[in-house]
XYZ file of N, CA, C and O in Angstrom:
616
model
N -21.385 -11.081 17.285
C -20.563 -12.031 16.571
C -19.433 -12.493 17.482
O -18.827 -11.709 18.202
N -19.119 -13.788 17.436
C -18.090 -14.355 18.289
C -16.699 -13.998 17.780
O -16.479 -13.828 16.584
N -15.778 -13.894 18.719
C -14.385 -13.631 18.386
C -13.808 -14.883 17.737
O -14.060 -16.003 18.200
N -13.039 -14.700 16.671
C -12.434 -15.851 16.015
C -10.928 -15.820 16.239
O -10.349 -14.783 16.543
N -10.318 -16.982 16.090
C -8.872 -17.094 16.229
C -8.260 -17.171 14.838
O -8.727 -17.934 13.988
N -7.245 -16.367 14.619
C -6.554 -16.389 13.332
C -5.084 -16.695 13.574
O -4.530 -16.346 14.614
N -4.466 -17.360 12.611
C -3.053 -17.686 12.727
C -2.224 -16.742 11.857
O -2.761 -15.798 11.257
N -0.937 -16.990 11.787
C -0.041 -16.089 11.064
C -0.347 -16.065 9.565
O -0.237 -15.019 8.932
N -0.761 -17.167 8.998
C -1.102 -17.181 7.567
C -2.337 -16.324 7.315
O -2.381 -15.552 6.358
N -3.343 -16.430 8.196
C -4.528 -15.572 8.068
C -4.123 -14.098 8.154
O -4.613 -13.264 7.394
N -3.229 -13.788 9.083
C -2.746 -12.406 9.217
C -2.054 -11.941 7.938
O -2.230 -10.804 7.516
N -1.269 -12.808 7.335
C -0.584 -12.453 6.083
C -1.599 -12.198 4.965
O -1.435 -11.276 4.166
N -2.640 -13.014 4.908
C -3.696 -12.821 3.908
C -4.361 -11.459 4.119
O -4.552 -10.682 3.170
N -4.689 -11.157 5.364
C -5.349 -9.883 5.678
C -4.432 -8.713 5.349
O -4.861 -7.723 4.757
N -3.147 -8.823 5.724
C -2.198 -7.743 5.415
C -2.099 -7.511 3.908
O -2.062 -6.370 3.443
N -2.030 -8.604 3.147
C -1.936 -8.476 1.686
C -3.159 -7.757 1.131
O -3.035 -6.855 0.297
N -4.341 -8.121 1.603
C -5.562 -7.480 1.122
C -5.667 -6.028 1.581
O -6.228 -5.198 0.869
N -5.137 -5.717 2.761
C -5.136 -4.328 3.230
C -4.242 -3.464 2.346
O -4.529 -2.288 2.129
N -3.163 -4.039 1.838
C -2.273 -3.301 0.938
C -2.907 -3.110 -0.435
O -2.754 -2.074 -1.053
N -3.602 -4.155 -0.901
C -4.230 -4.096 -2.221
C -5.440 -5.011 -2.238
O -5.316 -6.225 -2.433
N -6.605 -4.444 -2.037
C -7.844 -5.215 -1.977
C -8.265 -5.816 -3.300
O -9.198 -6.604 -3.349
N -7.562 -5.458 -4.377
C -7.907 -6.006 -5.692
C -7.026 -7.190 -6.082
O -7.120 -7.686 -7.196
N -6.180 -7.648 -5.168
C -5.311 -8.786 -5.440
C -6.129 -10.030 -5.744
O -7.136 -10.288 -5.097
N -5.664 -10.805 -6.693
C -6.325 -12.078 -7.001
C -5.922 -13.116 -5.956
O -4.933 -12.943 -5.234
N -6.677 -14.202 -5.881
C -6.354 -15.281 -4.956
C -4.965 -15.835 -5.257
O -4.193 -16.125 -4.336
N -4.613 -15.956 -6.525
C -3.292 -16.464 -6.903
C -2.194 -15.525 -6.396
O -1.178 -15.981 -5.856
N -2.394 -14.225 -6.534
C -1.406 -13.264 -6.043
C -1.275 -13.329 -4.515
O -0.169 -13.273 -3.980
N -2.404 -13.453 -3.837
C -2.374 -13.567 -2.376
C -1.649 -14.846 -1.979
O -0.788 -14.840 -1.090
N -1.978 -15.936 -2.633
C -1.354 -17.229 -2.330
C 0.161 -17.149 -2.492
O 0.913 -17.637 -1.636
N 0.613 -16.530 -3.581
C 2.057 -16.360 -3.790
C 2.673 -15.544 -2.660
O 3.762 -15.860 -2.176
N 1.990 -14.505 -2.241
C 2.508 -13.605 -1.206
C 2.631 -14.316 0.141
O 3.550 -14.063 0.891
N 1.661 -15.199 0.461
C 1.637 -15.813 1.793
C 2.237 -17.214 1.829
O 2.333 -17.809 2.898
N 2.645 -17.746 0.667
C 3.300 -19.057 0.645
C 2.353 -20.239 0.660
O 2.677 -21.288 1.219
N 1.199 -20.088 0.049
C 0.229 -21.184 -0.079
C -0.064 -21.414 -1.558
O 0.212 -20.559 -2.392
N -0.672 -22.547 -1.847
C -1.213 -22.711 -3.194
C -2.590 -22.043 -3.218
O -3.141 -21.690 -2.176
N -3.132 -21.880 -4.405
C -4.367 -21.103 -4.557
C -5.563 -21.707 -3.828
O -6.351 -20.987 -3.222
N -5.716 -23.034 -3.867
C -6.908 -23.659 -3.277
C -6.987 -23.467 -1.762
O -8.016 -23.009 -1.254
N -5.939 -23.782 -0.991
C -6.056 -23.522 0.450
C -6.147 -22.033 0.781
O -6.813 -21.643 1.748
N -5.534 -21.197 -0.036
C -5.635 -19.751 0.186
C -7.083 -19.303 -0.025
O -7.617 -18.536 0.782
N -7.707 -19.785 -1.064
C -9.105 -19.427 -1.337
C -10.012 -19.906 -0.208
O -10.930 -19.200 0.207
N -9.731 -21.111 0.312
C -10.531 -21.662 1.414
C -10.381 -20.789 2.666
O -11.364 -20.460 3.315
N -9.156 -20.396 2.984
C -8.923 -19.535 4.150
C -9.598 -18.177 3.959
O -10.196 -17.638 4.893
N -9.496 -17.617 2.775
C -10.117 -16.330 2.478
C -11.635 -16.414 2.675
O -12.246 -15.544 3.284
N -12.234 -17.490 2.192
C -13.675 -17.686 2.364
C -14.042 -17.808 3.841
O -15.040 -17.234 4.286
N -13.228 -18.516 4.619
C -13.488 -18.636 6.062
C -13.412 -17.272 6.746
O -14.240 -16.969 7.617
N -12.441 -16.453 6.357
C -12.308 -15.113 6.935
C -13.514 -14.242 6.576
O -13.998 -13.461 7.397
N -14.024 -14.401 5.368
C -15.211 -13.653 4.945
C -16.458 -14.178 5.650
O -17.265 -13.393 6.169
N -16.623 -15.503 5.683
C -17.802 -16.103 6.310
C -17.875 -15.811 7.810
O -18.960 -15.680 8.373
N -16.713 -15.696 8.459
C -16.687 -15.422 9.894
C -17.068 -13.976 10.203
O -17.371 -13.644 11.341
N -17.004 -13.112 9.187
C -17.290 -11.696 9.395
C -16.051 -10.870 9.694
O -16.138 -9.642 9.799
N -14.886 -11.529 9.848
C -13.666 -10.760 10.096
C -13.380 -9.843 8.922
O -13.089 -8.671 9.101
N -13.482 -10.376 7.715
C -13.433 -9.519 6.520
C -14.875 -9.126 6.246
O -15.678 -9.929 5.787
N -15.191 -7.880 6.576
C -16.573 -7.420 6.517
C -16.965 -6.896 5.143
O -18.144 -6.681 4.876
N -15.999 -6.677 4.268
C -16.298 -6.167 2.944
C -15.063 -5.549 2.333
O -13.991 -5.529 2.938
N -15.228 -5.037 1.145
C -14.135 -4.410 0.417
C -14.589 -3.019 0.019
O -15.752 -2.810 -0.317
N -13.664 -2.079 0.067
C -14.036 -0.705 -0.218
C -12.899 0.013 -0.932
O -11.804 -0.510 -1.063
N -13.174 1.216 -1.323
C -12.230 2.065 -2.026
C -11.863 3.220 -1.114
O -12.725 3.791 -0.463
N -10.588 3.571 -1.032
C -10.171 4.738 -0.254
C -10.011 5.916 -1.196
O -9.391 5.809 -2.234
N -10.556 7.046 -0.796
C -10.497 8.270 -1.592
C -9.425 9.180 -1.015
O -9.364 9.385 0.199
N -8.595 9.748 -1.875
C -7.661 10.778 -1.429
C -8.436 12.087 -1.396
O -8.833 12.617 -2.441
N -8.683 12.603 -0.193
C -9.547 13.772 -0.041
C -8.997 15.001 -0.741
O -9.755 15.795 -1.289
N -7.684 15.183 -0.734
C -7.100 16.363 -1.377
C -7.293 16.299 -2.892
O -7.671 17.294 -3.521
N -7.029 15.131 -3.477
C -7.209 14.969 -4.924
C -8.671 15.177 -5.305
O -8.963 15.721 -6.367
N -9.582 14.771 -4.416
C -11.013 14.938 -4.676
C -11.492 16.366 -4.432
O -12.648 16.681 -4.692
N -10.601 17.237 -3.937
C -10.961 18.640 -3.761
C -11.434 19.022 -2.373
O -11.924 20.128 -2.171
N -11.278 18.127 -1.404
C -11.711 18.426 -0.040
C -10.500 18.840 0.787
O -9.877 18.029 1.470
N -10.175 20.132 0.736
C -8.984 20.650 1.384
C -9.103 20.838 2.878
O -8.111 21.060 3.563
N -10.304 20.758 3.409
C -10.531 20.992 4.835
C -11.113 19.724 5.469
O -12.117 19.197 5.001
N -10.458 19.263 6.527
C -11.010 18.203 7.371
C -11.238 18.801 8.742
O -10.305 19.325 9.360
N -12.460 18.746 9.204
C -12.804 19.256 10.533
C -13.297 18.100 11.390
O -13.987 17.199 10.896
N -12.906 18.132 12.645
C -13.440 17.205 13.632
C -14.363 18.011 14.523
O -13.949 18.989 15.142
N -15.623 17.618 14.545
C -16.642 18.367 15.264
C -17.161 17.499 16.403
O -17.631 16.379 16.171
N -17.042 18.026 17.619
C -17.594 17.350 18.789
C -18.943 17.958 19.109
O -19.088 19.183 19.116
N -19.910 17.087 19.354
C -21.275 17.531 19.624
C -21.727 16.974 20.966
O -21.579 15.782 21.234
N -22.285 17.871 21.784
C -22.899 17.474 23.048
C -24.401 17.675 22.911
O -24.853 18.736 22.477
N -25.154 16.647 23.265
C -26.610 16.740 23.196
C -27.174 17.274 24.507
O -26.548 17.154 25.563
N -28.372 17.845 24.424
C -29.060 18.308 25.631
C -29.454 17.126 26.515
O -29.408 17.206 27.731
N -29.870 16.035 25.867
C -30.253 14.808 26.577
C -29.477 13.644 25.969
O -29.207 13.641 24.771
N -29.163 12.646 26.799
C -28.414 11.499 26.312
C -29.236 10.211 26.363
O -28.680 9.129 26.473
N -30.552 10.334 26.258
C -31.371 9.123 26.259
C -31.355 8.474 24.876
O -30.889 9.064 23.895
N -31.855 7.264 24.808
C -31.788 6.470 23.572
C -32.459 7.171 22.391
O -31.935 7.140 21.274
N -33.594 7.819 22.622
C -34.301 8.498 21.530
C -33.498 9.682 20.993
O -33.397 9.872 19.788
N -32.930 10.473 21.882
C -32.153 11.640 21.456
C -30.924 11.206 20.658
O -30.605 11.797 19.624
N -30.259 10.176 21.132
C -29.068 9.668 20.435
C -29.450 9.124 19.069
O -28.820 9.441 18.063
N -30.498 8.333 19.016
C -30.949 7.751 17.746
C -31.375 8.832 16.757
O -31.018 8.772 15.565
N -32.126 9.822 17.220
C -32.580 10.898 16.335
C -31.405 11.689 15.781
O -31.377 12.016 14.586
N -30.426 12.000 16.627
C -29.248 12.729 16.165
C -28.512 11.919 15.094
O -28.142 12.445 14.047
N -28.313 10.640 15.355
C -27.605 9.793 14.397
C -28.320 9.744 13.044
O -27.671 9.833 11.995
N -29.628 9.622 13.061
C -30.396 9.573 11.807
C -30.275 10.877 11.030
O -30.111 10.871 9.808
N -30.384 11.999 11.735
C -30.290 13.305 11.072
C -28.908 13.505 10.440
O -28.791 13.896 9.283
N -27.866 13.250 11.210
C -26.498 13.518 10.753
C -26.082 12.557 9.641
O -25.314 12.927 8.748
N -26.581 11.341 9.653
C -26.240 10.362 8.608
C -26.685 10.838 7.220
O -26.147 10.375 6.213
N -27.601 11.780 7.160
C -28.076 12.308 5.867
C -27.119 13.323 5.259
O -27.224 13.642 4.082
N -26.167 13.850 6.033
C -25.281 14.910 5.552
C -24.073 14.319 4.835
O -23.256 13.626 5.439
N -23.929 14.624 3.554
C -22.814 14.095 2.767
C -21.452 14.527 3.298
O -20.462 13.802 3.145
N -21.369 15.667 3.916
C -20.085 16.178 4.425
C -19.519 15.339 5.566
O -18.318 15.362 5.828
N -20.376 14.604 6.249
C -19.947 13.776 7.377
C -19.421 12.448 6.834
O -20.181 11.656 6.294
N -18.104 12.236 6.978
C -17.517 10.988 6.474
C -17.397 9.930 7.553
O -17.374 8.737 7.245
N -17.310 10.339 8.827
C -17.416 9.388 9.931
C -18.175 10.052 11.070
O -18.070 11.264 11.283
N -18.931 9.254 11.766
C -19.641 9.707 12.952
C -19.462 8.666 14.034
O -19.699 7.482 13.799
N -19.038 9.110 15.215
C -18.721 8.177 16.297
C -19.405 8.620 17.579
O -19.299 9.786 17.977
N -20.111 7.693 18.219
C -20.674 7.921 19.545
C -19.530 7.785 20.542
O -18.781 6.812 20.509
N -19.378 8.778 21.420
C -18.218 8.854 22.309
C -18.629 8.762 23.775
O -19.786 8.952 24.114
N -17.637 8.530 24.622
C -17.818 8.681 26.060
C -17.206 10.015 26.453
O -16.490 10.632 25.668
N -17.492 10.455 27.659
C -16.880 11.691 28.142
C -17.778 12.897 27.951
O -18.993 12.785 27.821
N -17.146 14.074 27.899
C -17.874 15.341 27.874
C -18.686 15.537 26.596
O -19.728 16.176 26.613
N -18.206 15.036 25.487
C -18.913 15.173 24.213
C -19.561 13.848 23.839
O -18.998 12.789 24.081
N -20.727 13.923 23.238
C -21.468 12.707 22.903
C -21.067 12.108 21.561
O -21.083 10.890 21.390
N -20.711 12.970 20.602
C -20.375 12.498 19.262
C -19.139 13.213 18.737
O -18.901 14.382 19.066
N -18.391 12.510 17.905
C -17.334 13.150 17.121
C -17.631 12.878 15.658
O -17.854 11.739 15.260
N -17.651 13.938 14.875
C -17.916 13.852 13.445
C -16.664 14.263 12.684
O -16.012 15.233 13.047
N -16.348 13.524 11.636
C -15.278 13.940 10.721
C -15.962 14.505 9.485
O -16.785 13.837 8.859
N -15.623 15.744 9.171
C -16.275 16.483 8.091
C -15.244 16.793 7.013
O -14.160 17.285 7.316
N -15.585 16.524 5.761
C -14.747 16.911 4.620
C -15.486 17.978 3.826
O -16.636 17.774 3.414
N -14.826 19.113 3.616
C -15.384 20.192 2.797
C -14.271 20.806 1.958
O -13.083 20.612 2.224
N -14.666 21.576 0.956
C -13.691 22.208 0.066
C -13.039 23.438 0.683
O -11.888 23.735 0.401
N -13.787 24.164 1.525
C -13.282 25.449 2.020
C -13.889 25.770 3.381
O -14.857 25.139 3.810
N -13.330 26.789 4.029
C -13.894 27.251 5.294
C -15.300 27.801 5.101
O -16.163 27.647 5.973
N -15.532 28.427 3.974
C -16.877 28.946 3.683
C -17.882 27.796 3.593
O -19.009 27.911 4.084
N -17.473 26.710 2.971
C -18.371 25.555 2.878
C -18.605 24.950 4.260
O -19.715 24.502 4.575
N -17.571 24.937 5.109
C -17.736 24.434 6.474
C -18.732 25.305 7.248
O -19.620 24.795 7.927
N -18.595 26.626 7.123
C -19.527 27.520 7.794
C -20.955 27.272 7.320
O -21.898 27.217 8.119
N -21.110 27.090 6.029
C -22.438 26.810 5.477
C -22.991 25.490 6.023
O -24.170 25.404 6.374
N -22.142 24.476 6.103
C -22.559 23.188 6.665
C -23.046 23.379 8.103
O -24.110 22.868 8.473
N -22.265 24.099 8.910
C -22.665 24.327 10.297
C -24.003 25.055 10.387
O -24.912 24.630 11.102
N -24.110 26.174 9.654
C -25.298 27.027 9.760
C -26.558 26.379 9.185
O -27.630 26.457 9.790
N -26.425 25.771 8.021
C -27.627 25.294 7.331
C -27.980 23.842 7.630
O -29.105 23.423 7.343
N -27.056 23.102 8.199
C -27.341 21.687 8.461
C -27.182 21.323 9.933
O -28.169 21.079 10.625
N -25.952 21.291 10.408
C -25.699 20.736 11.737
C -26.416 21.505 12.840
O -27.046 20.906 13.721
N -26.349 22.826 12.811
C -26.959 23.613 13.884
C -28.484 23.568 13.852
O -29.137 24.003 14.812
N -29.061 23.038 12.808
C -30.519 22.905 12.714
C -31.030 21.565 13.242
O -32.237 21.349 13.310
N -30.096 20.681 13.597
C -30.503 19.399 14.176
C -30.994 19.660 15.600
O -30.287 20.268 16.398
N -32.194 19.211 15.923
C -32.734 19.467 17.263
C -31.960 18.716 18.345
O -31.452 17.626 18.116
N -31.896 19.331 19.538
C -31.353 18.647 20.703
C -29.876 18.845 20.956
O -29.320 18.203 21.845
N -29.218 19.742 20.213
C -27.786 19.966 20.418
C -27.577 21.026 21.495
O -28.171 22.098 21.447
N -26.707 20.721 22.459
C -26.341 21.673 23.502
C -25.091 22.456 23.111
O -25.033 23.667 23.309
N -24.068 21.760 22.591
C -22.805 22.438 22.284
C -22.130 21.778 21.085
O -22.246 20.573 20.878
N -21.421 22.605 20.309
C -20.641 22.147 19.159
C -19.248 22.754 19.288
O -19.113 23.961 19.502
N -18.237 21.924 19.157
C -16.848 22.405 19.173
C -16.126 21.806 17.972
O -16.159 20.601 17.774
N -15.460 22.669 17.208
C -14.793 22.241 15.975
C -13.287 22.405 16.080
O -12.798 23.360 16.678
N -12.583 21.480 15.463
C -11.135 21.552 15.332
C -10.797 21.173 13.900
O -11.470 20.344 13.296
N -9.743 21.757 13.376
C -9.348 21.489 11.995
C -8.057 20.697 11.967
O -7.104 21.014 12.684
N -8.038 19.674 11.121
C -6.850 18.836 10.975
C -5.818 19.553 10.119
O -6.156 20.137 9.092
N -4.573 19.503 10.560
C -3.480 20.061 9.780
C -2.873 18.999 8.862
O -2.642 19.247 7.684
N -2.617 17.813 9.424
C -2.008 16.747 8.635
C -2.278 15.415 9.316
O -2.078 15.279 10.521
N -2.706 14.430 8.543
C -2.865 13.077 9.066
C -1.539 12.366 8.835
O -1.043 12.329 7.712
N -0.945 11.842 9.898
C 0.355 11.204 9.745
C 0.323 9.702 9.977
O 1.288 9.019 9.685
N -0.787 9.178 10.485
C -0.977 7.737 10.596
C -2.411 7.442 10.173
O -3.344 8.064 10.648
N -2.550 6.504 9.267
C -3.878 6.013 8.871
C -3.705 4.544 8.521
O -3.189 4.216 7.458
N -4.112 3.711 9.436
C -3.910 2.278 9.246
C -5.181 1.623 8.746
O -6.251 1.889 9.250
N -5.003 0.764 7.786
C -6.121 -0.047 7.291
C -5.719 -1.517 7.433
O -5.782 -2.274 6.482
N -5.298 -1.849 8.626
C -4.853 -3.211 8.902
C -5.193 -3.545 10.340
O -5.542 -2.675 11.127
N -5.075 -4.828 10.671
C -5.245 -5.205 12.071
C -3.911 -5.016 12.782
O -2.853 -5.171 12.171
N -3.939 -4.650 14.041
C -2.679 -4.436 14.782
C -1.889 -5.729 14.939
O -2.432 -6.793 14.914
């Protein structure tokens, strides 16, 4: 997809939606200083261009009962296209994995795992992740506190 150019009004629209994705077009228009019709047109252009890729709901993990966030780095035995693809397909099936990222450097993947307890994390490792073929090494770290989480463009 091609890079698009956005102006300050587009940025204001995006910021407003990042704060509250359920805002109506009229509310957004009021916030950014436009009338509803041009605001709706700009919003549609941002969606059609792919810059706004969709709308989603953010879950508070603690309220949902997931007291443990682990970041797991995985190194594969082989880094060819088939091994990478197979690992991604296997791990995508695990509900505990909330994000999976292909990385550069010593580790091939970083996984963000949400579980209720350390016992559940151990069970996830033993019964799921460690059974995925082709893994050379697994290293886990536990998050203490997330202090920045941005859902906006810089």
